[in-house]
Every structure is written in C-alpha cells, then in structure tokens.
Amino acid sequence: MDDPYRHIFDKAPLGYLVIEQQGLVVLANRAWRTLMGLPPQTDPVGRPFREFVPPNWFEMHGDQLLAVRSSDEVESFEMEVWHTDGEQRYLAMDVNAGEDGFAVSGPIIYCLFRDITTRKRAEIALRASEKARRMMQRELDQQRALAISSDRM
C-alpha cells in the first residue's frame, strides 16, 4: 500500500481485514487488532484468520466466510470474543470479495469489523426484562384467578 493510503487504512475507526481465499490474513489495520484484543505489535499477516476468532465461530461460519466470491454479495456475521482486558465483546463483521489487489492469486475477502457490544448487551437486558415481565404477568394472572375463584365460593 502506498504510504498515504496506508496511513488512512491504519487510522480508520473501524476494523479492516483482508484475507485470501484459503483464509490467510493479507492485511489488517490497528482498529481490527484492537477490536480483537491483540497487542498492537501483533502481526497477523500470513497467519490463518481462524487463529484470531473463537474456534466454535470458525466451525460454524468458516466455510460460509471462505465461500464469499463476489463484491456484489455482502455477508454479515456476528462473533463473541474475549478481549485481552478480560471483557466479553460482540463484533459485527461484513464481508465481500474482490479480485486480487494484493499480489495474491485468486479472489480476496474484504472484512469490515465494528464493535456492537453496547447493542448486544441492551438486547440481552431487554430479553431478560421481557422474560421477567412475562413471569410477573403469569403470577399476577394466577393470583387474579385465585382471587376470583375464592370470591365465588
């Protein structure tokens, strides 16, 4: 990458990763390393992408990810990672493919990552709140039914 573009790439606020069709990392920016909880000096280039994601994620989605063949199709994935700070984080990953632009034979896969932890935690809290509300409603309905039946006696 030319220097001005490399600077833009490295300073991008979203995680950006390029992998080749066999799953090896071709390029990764700082934001991606930060999102994945990797030390800044970690160089993922040439290493399998599967080394950086939870094993169960790659087992479930790896084939689908590596099958992306067209820039016209955008596949979206979510993953849960444990950051080096010990915190559980949720990431969204949007991918599409393009022709070789990095001296790699064959198509490459462009991946854009963003942190969706706040949204996922809100969804989890909302589901828990809804479950508690339903349980309270059931309890209230049972109490009401008991009160009505005892009034009839």
PDB file of C-alpha atoms in Angstrom:
ATOM      1  CA  MET A   1       0.000   0.000   0.000  1.00  0.00           C
ATOM      2  CA  ASP A   2       1.232   3.492  -0.773  1.00  0.00           C
ATOM      3  CA  ASP A   3       2.138   5.494   2.316  1.00  0.00           C
ATOM      4  CA  PRO A   4      -0.801   7.991   2.278  1.00  0.00           C
ATOM      5  CA  TYR A   5      -3.295   5.161   1.861  1.00  0.00           C
ATOM      6  CA  ARG A   6      -1.585   3.050   4.491  1.00  0.00           C
ATOM      7  CA  HIS A   7      -1.972   5.912   6.964  1.00  0.00           C
ATOM      8  CA  ILE A   8      -5.703   6.201   6.175  1.00  0.00           C
ATOM      9  CA  PHE A   9      -6.080   2.417   6.444  1.00  0.00           C
ATOM     10  CA  ASP A  10      -4.270   2.221   9.784  1.00  0.00           C
ATOM     11  CA  LYS A  11      -6.138   5.187  11.272  1.00  0.00           C
ATOM     12  CA  ALA A  12      -9.595   4.027  10.154  1.00  0.00           C
ATOM     13  CA  PRO A  13     -12.087   3.938  13.046  1.00  0.00           C
ATOM     14  CA  LEU A  14     -13.398   0.509  12.013  1.00  0.00           C
ATOM     15  CA  GLY A  15     -11.517  -2.759  11.954  1.00  0.00           C
ATOM     16  CA  TYR A  16     -10.466  -3.719   8.460  1.00  0.00           C
ATOM     17  CA  LEU A  17      -9.043  -7.075   7.450  1.00  0.00           C
ATOM     18  CA  VAL A  18      -8.185  -8.646   4.115  1.00  0.00           C
ATOM     19  CA  ILE A  19      -7.880 -12.411   3.830  1.00  0.00           C
ATOM     20  CA  GLU A  20      -7.158 -14.600   0.852  1.00  0.00           C
ATOM     21  CA  GLN A  21      -9.496 -17.369  -0.230  1.00  0.00           C
ATOM     22  CA  GLN A  22      -7.691 -20.052   1.803  1.00  0.00           C
ATOM     23  CA  GLY A  23      -8.129 -17.986   4.964  1.00  0.00           C
ATOM     24  CA  LEU A  24      -4.681 -16.433   5.416  1.00  0.00           C
ATOM     25  CA  VAL A  25      -4.527 -12.812   6.556  1.00  0.00           C
ATOM     26  CA  VAL A  26      -3.170 -10.482   3.876  1.00  0.00           C
ATOM     27  CA  LEU A  27      -3.646  -7.155   5.672  1.00  0.00           C
ATOM     28  CA  ALA A  28      -5.086  -5.894   8.973  1.00  0.00           C
ATOM     29  CA  ASN A  29      -5.375  -2.422  10.448  1.00  0.00           C
ATOM     30  CA  ARG A  30      -4.824  -1.260  14.017  1.00  0.00           C
ATOM     31  CA  ALA A  31      -8.544  -0.951  14.755  1.00  0.00           C
ATOM     32  CA  TRP A  32      -9.012  -4.630  13.871  1.00  0.00           C
ATOM     33  CA  ARG A  33      -6.195  -5.680  16.186  1.00  0.00           C
ATOM     34  CA  THR A  34      -7.694  -3.529  18.948  1.00  0.00           C
ATOM     35  CA  LEU A  35     -11.199  -4.967  18.443  1.00  0.00           C
ATOM     36  CA  MET A  36      -9.812  -8.492  18.554  1.00  0.00           C
ATOM     37  CA  GLY A  37      -7.872  -7.673  21.732  1.00  0.00           C
ATOM     38  CA  LEU A  38      -4.474  -8.228  20.145  1.00  0.00           C
ATOM     39  CA  PRO A  39      -1.372  -6.355  21.248  1.00  0.00           C
ATOM     40  CA  PRO A  40      -0.527  -3.565  18.753  1.00  0.00           C
ATOM     41  CA  GLN A  41       2.741  -5.250  17.752  1.00  0.00           C
ATOM     42  CA  THR A  42       0.936  -8.458  16.721  1.00  0.00           C
ATOM     43  CA  ASP A  43       1.405  -9.052  13.017  1.00  0.00           C
ATOM     44  CA  PRO A  44      -1.365 -11.325  11.741  1.00  0.00           C
ATOM     45  CA  VAL A  45      -0.195 -11.205   8.099  1.00  0.00           C
ATOM     46  CA  GLY A  46       0.388 -14.688   6.707  1.00  0.00           C
ATOM     47  CA  ARG A  47      -1.373 -16.359   9.618  1.00  0.00           C
ATOM     48  CA  PRO A  48      -4.727 -18.159   9.359  1.00  0.00           C
ATOM     49  CA  PHE A  49      -7.714 -15.982  10.240  1.00  0.00           C
ATOM     50  CA  ARG A  50      -9.079 -18.868  12.304  1.00  0.00           C
ATOM     51  CA  GLU A  51      -6.267 -18.249  14.857  1.00  0.00           C
ATOM     52  CA  PHE A  52      -7.916 -14.958  15.785  1.00  0.00           C
ATOM     53  CA  VAL A  53     -11.533 -16.000  16.220  1.00  0.00           C
ATOM     54  CA  PRO A  54     -13.194 -18.337  18.701  1.00  0.00           C
ATOM     55  CA  PRO A  55     -12.920 -21.967  17.477  1.00  0.00           C
ATOM     56  CA  ASN A  56     -16.666 -22.531  17.625  1.00  0.00           C
ATOM     57  CA  TRP A  57     -17.235 -19.437  15.446  1.00  0.00           C
ATOM     58  CA  PHE A  58     -14.974 -20.713  12.689  1.00  0.00           C
ATOM     59  CA  GLU A  59     -16.523 -24.183  12.867  1.00  0.00           C
ATOM     60  CA  MET A  60     -19.978 -22.637  12.375  1.00  0.00           C
ATOM     61  CA  HIS A  61     -19.155 -19.887   9.840  1.00  0.00           C
ATOM     62  CA  GLY A  62     -15.722 -20.576   8.335  1.00  0.00           C
ATOM     63  CA  ASP A  63     -16.968 -22.355   5.212  1.00  0.00           C
ATOM     64  CA  GLN A  64     -19.578 -19.662   4.587  1.00  0.00           C
ATOM     65  CA  LEU A  65     -16.965 -16.917   5.022  1.00  0.00           C
ATOM     66  CA  LEU A  66     -14.445 -18.503   2.682  1.00  0.00           C
ATOM     67  CA  ALA A  67     -17.188 -19.152   0.091  1.00  0.00           C
ATOM     68  CA  VAL A  68     -17.841 -15.420  -0.449  1.00  0.00           C
ATOM     69  CA  ARG A  69     -16.883 -14.908  -4.088  1.00  0.00           C
ATOM     70  CA  SER A  70     -18.402 -11.649  -5.267  1.00  0.00           C
ATOM     71  CA  SER A  71     -18.252  -7.976  -4.418  1.00  0.00           C
ATOM     72  CA  ASP A  72     -21.983  -7.877  -5.160  1.00  0.00           C
ATOM     73  CA  GLU A  73     -22.840 -10.069  -2.203  1.00  0.00           C
ATOM     74  CA  VAL A  74     -22.225  -8.855   1.328  1.00  0.00           C
ATOM     75  CA  GLU A  75     -22.365 -11.456   4.046  1.00  0.00           C
ATOM     76  CA  SER A  76     -22.796 -10.382   7.651  1.00  0.00           C
ATOM     77  CA  PHE A  77     -21.689 -12.283  10.714  1.00  0.00           C
ATOM     78  CA  GLU A  78     -21.530 -11.671  14.441  1.00  0.00           C
ATOM     79  CA  MET A  79     -18.990 -13.042  16.858  1.00  0.00           C
ATOM     80  CA  GLU A  80     -18.320 -13.010  20.556  1.00  0.00           C
ATOM     81  CA  VAL A  81     -14.698 -12.530  21.596  1.00  0.00           C
ATOM     82  CA  TRP A  82     -12.897 -12.250  24.899  1.00  0.00           C
ATOM     83  CA  HIS A  83     -10.740  -9.157  24.846  1.00  0.00           C
ATOM     84  CA  THR A  84      -7.317  -9.165  26.492  1.00  0.00           C
ATOM     85  CA  ASP A  85      -8.772  -6.870  29.161  1.00  0.00           C
ATOM     86  CA  GLY A  86     -10.936  -9.851  30.181  1.00  0.00           C
ATOM     87  CA  GLU A  87     -14.146  -8.310  28.887  1.00  0.00           C
ATOM     88  CA  GLN A  88     -16.573 -10.145  26.628  1.00  0.00           C
ATOM     89  CA  ARG A  89     -17.212  -8.196  23.427  1.00  0.00           C
ATOM     90  CA  TYR A  90     -19.520  -8.620  20.477  1.00  0.00           C
ATOM     91  CA  LEU A  91     -18.386  -7.794  16.965  1.00  0.00           C
ATOM     92  CA  ALA A  92     -20.231  -7.446  13.675  1.00  0.00           C
ATOM     93  CA  MET A  93     -18.367  -8.451  10.546  1.00  0.00           C
ATOM     94  CA  ASP A  94     -19.428  -7.535   6.994  1.00  0.00           C
ATOM     95  CA  VAL A  95     -17.563  -9.190   4.143  1.00  0.00           C
ATOM     96  CA  ASN A  96     -17.413  -9.240   0.388  1.00  0.00           C
ATOM     97  CA  ALA A  97     -14.869 -10.450  -2.143  1.00  0.00           C
ATOM     98  CA  GLY A  98     -12.899  -8.931  -4.961  1.00  0.00           C
ATOM     99  CA  GLU A  99     -10.193  -9.710  -7.405  1.00  0.00           C
ATOM    100  CA  ASP A 100      -6.557  -9.853  -6.467  1.00  0.00           C
ATOM    101  CA  GLY A 101      -5.242  -6.465  -5.475  1.00  0.00           C
ATOM    102  CA  PHE A 102      -2.567  -7.615  -3.053  1.00  0.00           C
ATOM    103  CA  ALA A 103      -0.314  -9.861  -5.159  1.00  0.00           C
ATOM    104  CA  VAL A 104      -2.302 -12.888  -4.054  1.00  0.00           C
ATOM    105  CA  SER A 105      -3.598 -15.327  -6.614  1.00  0.00           C
ATOM    106  CA  GLY A 106      -7.356 -15.585  -6.746  1.00  0.00           C
ATOM    107  CA  PRO A 107     -10.115 -13.654  -5.030  1.00  0.00           C
ATOM    108  CA  ILE A 108      -9.608 -11.966  -1.706  1.00  0.00           C
ATOM    109  CA  ILE A 109     -12.118 -11.317   1.047  1.00  0.00           C
ATOM    110  CA  TYR A 110     -12.553  -7.827   2.478  1.00  0.00           C
ATOM    111  CA  CYS A 111     -13.801  -7.755   6.070  1.00  0.00           C
ATOM    112  CA  LEU A 112     -15.107  -4.764   7.988  1.00  0.00           C
ATOM    113  CA  PHE A 113     -15.476  -5.126  11.772  1.00  0.00           C
ATOM    114  CA  ARG A 114     -17.316  -2.966  14.279  1.00  0.00           C
ATOM    115  CA  ASP A 115     -17.982  -3.265  17.988  1.00  0.00           C
ATOM    116  CA  ILE A 116     -21.659  -3.974  18.727  1.00  0.00           C
ATOM    117  CA  THR A 117     -21.179  -4.779  22.411  1.00  0.00           C
ATOM    118  CA  THR A 118     -23.444  -1.976  23.657  1.00  0.00           C
ATOM    119  CA  ARG A 119     -26.260  -3.020  21.328  1.00  0.00           C
ATOM    120  CA  LYS A 120     -25.934  -6.726  22.169  1.00  0.00           C
ATOM    121  CA  ARG A 121     -25.908  -6.035  25.905  1.00  0.00           C
ATOM    122  CA  ALA A 122     -29.041  -3.904  25.516  1.00  0.00           C
ATOM    123  CA  GLU A 123     -30.720  -6.738  23.557  1.00  0.00           C
ATOM    124  CA  ILE A 124     -29.755  -9.250  26.252  1.00  0.00           C
ATOM    125  CA  ALA A 125     -31.064  -6.957  29.001  1.00  0.00           C
ATOM    126  CA  LEU A 126     -34.282  -6.380  27.058  1.00  0.00           C
ATOM    127  CA  ARG A 127     -34.844 -10.131  26.623  1.00  0.00           C
ATOM    128  CA  ALA A 128     -34.217 -10.702  30.340  1.00  0.00           C
ATOM    129  CA  SER A 129     -36.580  -7.861  31.235  1.00  0.00           C
ATOM    130  CA  GLU A 130     -39.261  -9.222  28.896  1.00  0.00           C
ATOM    131  CA  LYS A 131     -38.888 -12.694  30.397  1.00  0.00           C
ATOM    132  CA  ALA A 132     -39.233 -11.253  33.922  1.00  0.00           C
ATOM    133  CA  ARG A 133     -42.293  -9.251  32.834  1.00  0.00           C
ATOM    134  CA  ARG A 134     -43.947 -12.373  31.384  1.00  0.00           C
ATOM    135  CA  MET A 135     -43.248 -14.308  34.582  1.00  0.00           C
ATOM    136  CA  MET A 136     -44.716 -11.498  36.693  1.00  0.00           C
ATOM    137  CA  GLN A 137     -47.743 -11.313  34.399  1.00  0.00           C
ATOM    138  CA  ARG A 138     -48.271 -15.073  34.768  1.00  0.00           C
ATOM    139  CA  GLU A 139     -48.000 -14.754  38.533  1.00  0.00           C
ATOM    140  CA  LEU A 140     -50.453 -11.845  38.529  1.00  0.00           C
ATOM    141  CA  ASP A 141     -52.895 -13.785  36.329  1.00  0.00           C
ATOM    142  CA  GLN A 142     -52.696 -16.769  38.693  1.00  0.00           C
ATOM    143  CA  GLN A 143     -53.287 -14.529  41.721  1.00  0.00           C
ATOM    144  CA  ARG A 144     -56.238 -12.897  39.975  1.00  0.00           C
ATOM    145  CA  ALA A 145     -57.710 -16.284  39.060  1.00  0.00           C
ATOM    146  CA  LEU A 146     -57.369 -17.448  42.659  1.00  0.00           C
ATOM    147  CA  ALA A 147     -58.984 -14.257  43.945  1.00  0.00           C
ATOM    148  CA  ILE A 148     -61.895 -14.601  41.509  1.00  0.00           C
ATOM    149  CA  SER A 149     -62.460 -18.262  42.400  1.00  0.00           C
ATOM    150  CA  SER A 150     -62.330 -17.555  46.153  1.00  0.00           C
ATOM    151  CA  ASP A 151     -64.826 -14.691  45.701  1.00  0.00           C
ATOM    152  CA  ARG A 152     -67.249 -17.100  44.052  1.00  0.00           C
ATOM    153  CA  MET A 153     -67.150 -19.500  46.946  1.00  0.00           C
TER     154      MET A 153
END
